[in-house]
Backbone as a ProteinNet text record, in pm:
[ID]
protein_1_A
[PRIMARY]
PQPPTKAMPAQGTPAKITDPQGMVMIKGGKFTLGNNKGFADERPQRTVEISSFWMDDSEVTNAEFAELVSATG
[TERTIARY]
-981.4	-860.6	-865.7	-784	-773.7	-700.9	-710.7	-642.6	-492.1	-427	-282.4	-210.2	-92.2	-20.8	115	175.9	311.9	334.7	384.8	415.3	561.4	586.9	723.4	747.7	763.5	786.2	925.4	935.2	1063.9	1080	1197.8	1219.8	1192.2	1110.5	1080.6	971.8	914.8	807.6	692.2	572.6	458.7	479.9	422.9	430.4	354.3	408.3	342.4	307.8	188.4	143.1	122.9	194.2	186.7	65	-10.7	-126.8	-82.5	-131.9	-90.3	-125.1	-209.8	-248.8	-167.5	-50.3	35.2	2.2	-70.2	-104.4	-32.7	-6.8	47.2	-47.6	-61	-142.6	-51.5	-85.6	-12.7	-86.1	-17.4	-79.6	-108.4	-229.3	-268.4	-202	-219.1	-163.5	-176.4	-113.8	-117	13.8	4.6	123.9	93.5	198.9	184.3	173.9	69.4	44.2	50.6	116.3	120.3	245.1	247.7	363.1	315.6	327.6	282.4	362.6	482.8	567.8	568	486.9	484.6	383.9	350.9	252.6	114.4	23.3	-111.2	-181.5	-161.6	-231	-166	-56.9	7	-32.8	-97.3	-132.2	-276.1	-308.3	-219.4	-156.2	-44.8	13.6	-79.8	-105.4	-198.1	-167.9	-217.9	-204.6	-327.5	-304.3	-414.3	-394.6	-501.5	-496.1	-559.2	-491.6	-546.9	-568.1	-661.7	-689.5	-590.1	-572.9	-491.2	-555.8	-472.8	-526.5	-437.3	-496.7	-424.8	-369.9	-249.5	-187.4	-121.4	-125.6	-61	87.9	148.2	289.5	378.5	327.8	406.9	371.8	474.6	445.5	414.7	332.4	293.1	308.9	379.9	396.6	270.3	257.3	143.6	143.1	260.6	270.1	222.6	261.4	218	66.7	11.3	-131.8	-205.4	-155.1	-216.9	-214.5	-106.8	-97.3	-202.9	-222.3	-323.4	-462.4	-492.7	-624.3	-647.8	-546.6	-555.5	-581.8	-515.2	-527.2	-657.5	-714.3	-832.7	-961	-946.6	-1065.8	-1110.4
-438	-470.6	-613	-637.9	-771.8	-863.6	-993	-1085.7	-1061.4	-1086	-1068.4	-1160.2	-1116	-1194	-1242.2	-1180.5	-1216.1	-1191.6	-1290.5	-1274.3	-1235	-1140.6	-1096.1	-1094.9	-1211.5	-1210.3	-1158.2	-1078.7	-1027.9	-1071.5	-1119	-1171.1	-1063.5	-1096.4	-1003.9	-902.7	-905.2	-812.8	-891.6	-833.4	-904.2	-928.1	-1035.9	-1063.1	-955.5	-913.7	-815.3	-883.5	-861.3	-919.6	-804.8	-808.3	-699.2	-714.2	-606.6	-601.8	-541	-587.7	-532.2	-385.3	-328.3	-188.3	-95	-137.3	-50.6	-47.6	-147.4	-154.9	-274.2	-266	-380.8	-414.2	-542.3	-583.6	-597.9	-530.4	-542.3	-646.6	-754.5	-865.3	-826.4	-851.8	-823	-916.2	-885.5	-969.9	-903.3	-963.4	-911.7	-839.4	-734.1	-665	-598.4	-559.4	-492.5	-343	-282.7	-139.7	-77.8	35.5	106.7	76.7	140.1	129.5	159	63.1	82.9	188.9	219.6	318.4	452.6	464	584.6	686.5	780.7	883.6	821	895.3	843.1	792.7	861.5	818.2	696.4	646	525	401.5	421.5	311.6	268.2	145.8	36.3	-30.2	-97.3	-179.3	-296.6	-329.4	-436.9	-496	-615.1	-680.7	-646.7	-600.5	-568.9	-647.9	-662.1	-733.2	-647.4	-635.8	-561.2	-656.8	-621.7	-697.8	-659.5	-744.3	-710.7	-593.7	-512.3	-397.3	-364.8	-298.4	-254.7	-114.6	-90	41.4	72.1	198	238.5	211	168.9	135	259.4	374.7	498	591.4	649.8	747.2	882.8	959.6	1092.3	1186.9	1296.4	1394.1	1478	1547.1	1638.1	1745.3	1796.2	1900.3	1847.1	1725	1665.9	1644.3	1600.4	1580.1	1713.1	1816.2	1949.7	2000.1	1975.5	2016.5	1943.7	1815.8	1738.5	1793.5	1818.2	1870.9	2006.8	2091.1	2223.7	2214.8	2120	2107.2	2041.1	1957.2	1881.9	1926.7	2016.6	2067.6	1972.6
-1228.5	-1303.7	-1358	-1457.8	-1514.3	-1416.6	-1435	-1344.7	-1343	-1229.2	-1220.3	-1317.9	-1362.2	-1461.3	-1414	-1312.5	-1276.1	-1127.6	-1056.5	-914.3	-898.6	-808.4	-782.7	-631.2	-566	-422.3	-389.9	-286.3	-238.9	-94.6	-60.6	73.9	178	278.3	386.3	355.8	235.6	200.3	140.7	141.6	81.6	-66.8	-117.2	-260.4	-336.5	-449	-533.9	-665	-714.6	-840.2	-937.3	-1049.3	-1145.2	-1234.7	-1247.7	-1334.9	-1467	-1578.7	-1707.8	-1724.9	-1639.2	-1653.3	-1562.5	-1518.9	-1439.3	-1291.4	-1244.5	-1103.1	-1042	-912.8	-841	-727.2	-698.9	-586.7	-466.1	-359.2	-234.2	-151.1	-120.3	-49.8	95.1	139.1	276	374.9	500.5	605	740.7	839.6	976	1006.3	1088	1134.6	1267.8	1338	1467	1442.5	1495.5	1481.6	1620.1	1630.6	1757.3	1838.2	1956.8	2044.8	2186.3	2274.7	2412.8	2487.4	2440.4	2507.1	2433.2	2329	2247.1	2296.7	2210.2	2240.9	2257.3	2318	2346.7	2220.5	2107.1	1985	1919.7	1976.6	1926.6	2007.5	2121.5	2210.8	2187.7	2214.2	2253.5	2132	2154.6	2049.1	2025.9	1899.4	1868.8	1731.8	1711.4	1581.9	1499.1	1376.8	1286	1157	1082.9	955.7	848	734.3	621.6	504.3	420.1	298.9	190.3	93	-23.6	-96.4	-162.7	-235.9	-354.2	-452.4	-572.1	-550.5	-601.1	-592.5	-726.2	-765.4	-889.3	-880.3	-990.2	-994.4	-989.7	-1027.8	-1035.2	-921	-859.4	-754.5	-817.3	-751.1	-796	-677.9	-697.8	-589.9	-576.9	-465.1	-446	-553.7	-589.8	-693	-828.7	-862.6	-989.4	-990.1	-878.7	-870.6	-881.4	-814.7	-821.9	-966.2	-1038.1	-1179.1	-1262.4	-1237.6	-1308.5	-1280.2	-1153.5	-1116.2	-1180.9	-1180.7	-1240.9	-1391.4	-1456.4	-1601.1	-1644	-1559.4	-1599.5	-1529.1	-1434.5	-1363.2	-1261.3
[MASK]
+++++++++++++++++++++++++++++++++++++++++++++++++++++++++++++++++++++++++

């Protein structure tokens, strides 16, 4: 993608940078994943870090995606 053009920080959420091609950059960071009191597949609670990544600005439902795949092969 082309370089970001506009920052849109929102209080309490990661900063999002809008790309002119309809993508937004989701800023990476650390967060707590899991739950020590939850189900076995939720344990252990731990801090993880993810890298920033680009995501399409528009949501697409499974049905819409299936229609696209059907139409384009």
